[in-house]
Amino acid sequence: MDGILQVRRPFDCRHHISNNAQFLFFGISYKPSHSSRRGFSSHGMSLRLSVSASAGADFSKKRENKLSTSRSRTAANPKGFVPKTPVGTDTQKRVQRNKGEDESSGLREVGLDNIKIHAAKGSRERLESGQEIPEIEARAVEEMPSEENKVEDSSQKLKLETEALLHRQVLEGLAKENFSRGNKLFTYPEVVKPGQDIELFLNRSLSTLKDESDVMIVGAFNGWRWKSFTRKLDRTHLNGDWWSCQIYVPDQAYKIDFVFFNGKNLYDNNDQKDFHILVEGGMDADSFEDFLLDEKHKELEQLAKEQAERDRQAEEQRLMEAEKAAKEADRAQAKLEVEKRRNNLAELIKNALTSVDNVWYFDPREFKAGELVKLYYNKSSGPLGQDNEIWMHGGHNGWQDGLSIVAKLVKSAHTDGDWWFAAVSVPDGALVLDWVFANGPPQMATVYDNNYSQDFHAVVPQSIPDELYWVEEEQLIYGKLQEERRLREEAVRAKAEKTTRMKAETKERTLKRFLLSQKHIVYTDPLEIQAGSTVTVYYNPSNTVLNGKPEIWFRCSFNRWTHRKGPLPPQKMLPAENGSQVKTIVKLPRDAFMMDFVFSEKEDGGIFDNRNGMDYHIPVYGGIAKEPPLHIVHITVEMAPVAKVGGLGDVVTSLSRAIQDLNHHVDVILPKYDCLNLSHVKDLHHQSSYSWGGTEIKIWFGNVEGLSVYFLEPLNGFFWTGCIYGSKNDAQRFGFFCHAALEFLEQSGFHPDIIHCHDWSSAPVAWLLKDHYVQYGLSKARVVFTIHNLEFGVEFIRKAMTYSDKATTVSHTYSKEIAGNPVVAPHLGKFYGILNGIDPDIWDPYNDQFIPVSYTSENVIEGKQAAKKALQQRLGLKTAELPLVGIITRLTHQKGIHLIKHSIWRTLERNGQVVLLGSAPDPRIQNDFVNLANQLRSSHSDSARLVLTYDEPLSHLIYAGADFILVPSIFEPCGLTQLVAMRFGSIPVVRKTGGLNDTVFDVDHDKERAHAQGLEPNGFSFEVADPAGVDYALNRAIAAWYDGRDWFNSLCKRVMEQDWSWNWPALNYLELYYAARK
């Protein structure tokens, strides 16, 4: 039997009842109506009847007989439908023999009813006329229904019985017809629609359950994806072994899926194909998918709402606990402060006087806080005898509020000395008055009488009681501490909110720039596309491999080519308004989070433009579905700030954080060196151990800069050397680590999508994975390998390039510069240049603790002026408004040390200042710069300073205080110095090489190149690595500072607003990760 119950011609009573047949049911004349061929309603089966009825006594007797017979027979039957009793059975004969008795009985019942009705009528009439009636008659009146209601009830019963009989006859017909066709099941109604109850019938004799006493059904809807159910079937009285149950069909159903079983382990599952019934008139499969997405969206929204509420409550609780702890701390501090003041004041009171003969006194002698008293002073008694003005500078209670009383004394009429006096208001709460005398007001006095450096102190005679004062004082201190804390927390909160807002705005600008970065090839209208909307895609084939092709076909899908509906059919693109472009319109599904597409020359393929294997991807916003996270594992020997040597460590940490911020899961595996900077590791603990390579390896886990980090410590001592690099067996150490890291992943059950390894030191991961682990637990992992510097470990890099799925280096220009290298050249098809970024949280002038004034692009000039002044003061330079050139670098030949020396002298010639921070790993170079530093200290001590060491706080101050940052590298794979400089509003002066060329656009020569990247020019550059070249850039930079300060200040603001963080590079790396997994 076919597992799907198809819709066929509904059962028609005319197959069983002739057109002219007329029956008498319970005294009712019935004849089928032919106004409807179906005879079934949408919610069940009903026949159109032509019914006429008379209320004669004969009808009543027959009706009562039929009703009695029907009731007794139906009550005795089990659940299901009663089969027809064949003519001539014993039952029919008994009915015929008793017919006369039944009719007379019915007549007697009717007569009794009539008596009750007449009696009730009489009683009702007497009640209405106000007459009393017996209680039994009154009760009869209450219980007696009206004649109209009784007739209506009888008609309703008659209708129901008629429908039940017709229903039974229809089911009998369906059962007979289906059995004759060999169908083991059918439904009533035959056309199943959503939102109704249906009856499902199974012929057990045709089922594998034919010998079972229990028959059950288990099922669900829409491919077993919606609302499962289990029911027990009951045997019916239909002819044959028919069993049935009732099932409600939900509104969302388009198919019913089910199997039968005996309640244990015996099933009838339609030969392992299951049974299916199609549902008409409701959702289709696509609509149901959308419905499920809506339900999932509602569920996620509810979960998010509940989580937000839990977070809010947790935050509220945290704030309450923090507030409580802060109050307790403030109260404790107030107590300590009061105790300290009390002890100090007790000592003052002990030594304080009420007057000193021939020096000073108060009038009146007895006074209290809040009163006005006169303080008399004999000028001739101290060092102010020759001064013409006398001032009193005072306070109270040991100067607890500082200088709070200032009064000018005037000449007194006393003749027994050179007495002067002033009216002084005694402060509230004063126990002791403190003062000195001076020859002028504050900030102008030059001579003081301070009682031989002990100041003057006088007791306030009528001060408030001691204990009460200190209670009030403690409360005042407590209130002051609370207010200071409140203001401090508000400032921190406001600063954090502004930082978050600026980061979000920067990220939004960068994303728009990212979407427009391919505008010369492809873009959409609108630029930001929403799920469920329609978007127009514009494509310019003239800038691609499809240039000149007569046709362009658009091939598209969604969600990284994994959408449930699969790819859309290829669409032929039509000419756009712009003659060089073609366009097509795409309807985005509601569950899209990414639109993926490529272009081809033919409908069936041919030449493709797939963006060099990366495909085109545009994020979709507002969708019901969210992008599932990738799991990326970095295997590396460096990580800032716990194990940092160079830029590699910065990249690992910053890239990992940026990818994690995009809602992906990132882990880092690092050797546990004995020289780790553990102060930057949170919650470090030993997690477990495993054996491999002939030794035990301890697994430590901790959190670094918000990242999960696994530290591997082999007990063979490979990483107990006190250094990261520099051992004679570095290759052996790092090779062991790479193999141990993969073994850790395999034994721990990790299944990463991407394993990212870096430079020669973790290059072995690429081939070890493919040779030893892909066939085991790491089968889905893909390898991405990044070259940070091609100068070291060439053979390791060569092998990693061969085995990796994708490879990168740290800037686009550097990738072109090394493309001809034999290590790289054979693999250009999978080799990409992706620019590094900087961490905006580490390099942030708005939240930098090492600079005097926080600033953003809004107040960049004020902030940099304050930093320049602080830098000049710290290094002993002349505090003046001069152009200041900063140089922060390792002193190696790669960094152009001969150009650095030349630039120092050139800047001094142009009346500028120079600050250099850096050191040389080569002692000869270091000594050379030590001599230069000594020479400059002798000849230009107020204009040049060389700090030949590493000083992190000073580097921040130089970035903020310098007007220019010089980077004259001979080669530079990426370079971070110029990026940090722009973050602080300093203008880069660089040589055009590697990443310097990709990030610095000359204000005079690179406007078009900058605009192609969605940027404005931002610095000064030169090409030839000689003194003339660097002079060309440096002269223009210093001239701009002197000649166009307004323009120069606007340039500082501009470079601060450019985003050189990991926002853009992280998006490029994500594209690469997904391409590696294709």
Coordinates of N, CA and C in Angstrom, one line a residue, residues 26 60-77 82 109 150 153-154 156-158 161 168:
F26 N -38.0 7.1 11.8 CA -38.7 7.6 13.0 C -39.9 8.4 12.6
S60 N -45.9 10.0 17.6 CA -45.3 10.0 18.9 C -45.0 8.6 19.4
K61 N -46.0 7.7 19.1 CA -45.8 6.3 19.6 C -44.6 5.7 18.9
K62 N -44.5 5.9 17.5 CA -43.4 5.3 16.8 C -42.1 5.9 17.2
R63 N -42.1 7.2 17.4 CA -40.9 7.9 17.8 C -40.4 7.4 19.1
E64 N -41.3 7.2 20.1 CA -40.9 6.8 21.4 C -40.3 5.4 21.3
N65 N -40.9 4.5 20.5 CA -40.5 3.2 20.3 C -39.0 3.2 19.7
K66 N -38.8 4.0 18.7 CA -37.5 4.0 18.1 C -36.5 4.6 19.0
L67 N -36.9 5.7 19.7 CA -35.9 6.3 20.6 C -35.5 5.3 21.7
S68 N -36.5 4.6 22.3 CA -36.2 3.6 23.3 C -35.3 2.5 22.8
T69 N -35.6 2.0 21.7 CA -34.8 0.9 21.1 C -33.4 1.4 20.8
S70 N -33.3 2.6 20.2 CA -32.0 3.2 19.9 C -31.2 3.4 21.1
R71 N -31.8 3.9 22.2 CA -31.1 4.2 23.4 C -30.5 2.9 24.0
S72 N -31.4 1.9 24.2 CA -31.0 0.7 24.8 C -29.9 0.0 24.0
R73 N -30.0 0.0 22.7 CA -29.0 -0.7 21.9 C -27.7 0.1 21.9
T74 N -27.7 1.4 21.8 CA -26.5 2.2 21.7 C -25.8 2.1 23.1
A75 N -26.5 2.1 24.1 CA -25.9 2.1 25.4 C -25.1 0.8 25.7
A76 N -25.6 -0.2 25.1 CA -24.9 -1.5 25.3 C -23.7 -1.7 24.4
N77 N -23.6 -0.9 23.4 CA -22.5 -1.1 22.4 C -21.2 -0.5 22.9
V82 N -22.1 1.1 15.2 CA -22.9 -0.1 15.2 C -23.1 -0.6 13.7
E109 N -47.4 6.7 27.9 CA -46.5 7.7 28.3 C -47.0 9.1 27.9
K150 N -40.1 21.4 24.9 CA -40.1 20.0 24.8 C -40.1 19.6 23.3
D153 N -36.6 20.2 22.1 CA -35.6 19.2 22.5 C -35.8 17.9 21.7
S154 N -37.1 17.6 21.4 CA -37.3 16.4 20.6 C -36.8 16.5 19.2
Q156 N -34.2 18.4 18.3 CA -32.8 18.3 18.4 C -32.3 16.9 18.5
K157 N -33.0 16.1 19.3 CA -32.6 14.7 19.5 C -32.8 14.0 18.1
L158 N -33.9 14.3 17.5 CA -34.1 13.6 16.2 C -33.1 13.9 15.2
E161 N -29.8 12.0 16.0 CA -29.9 10.6 15.7 C -29.9 10.4 14.2
R168 N -22.9 6.7 10.3 CA -22.6 5.3 10.3 C -22.6 4.7 9.0

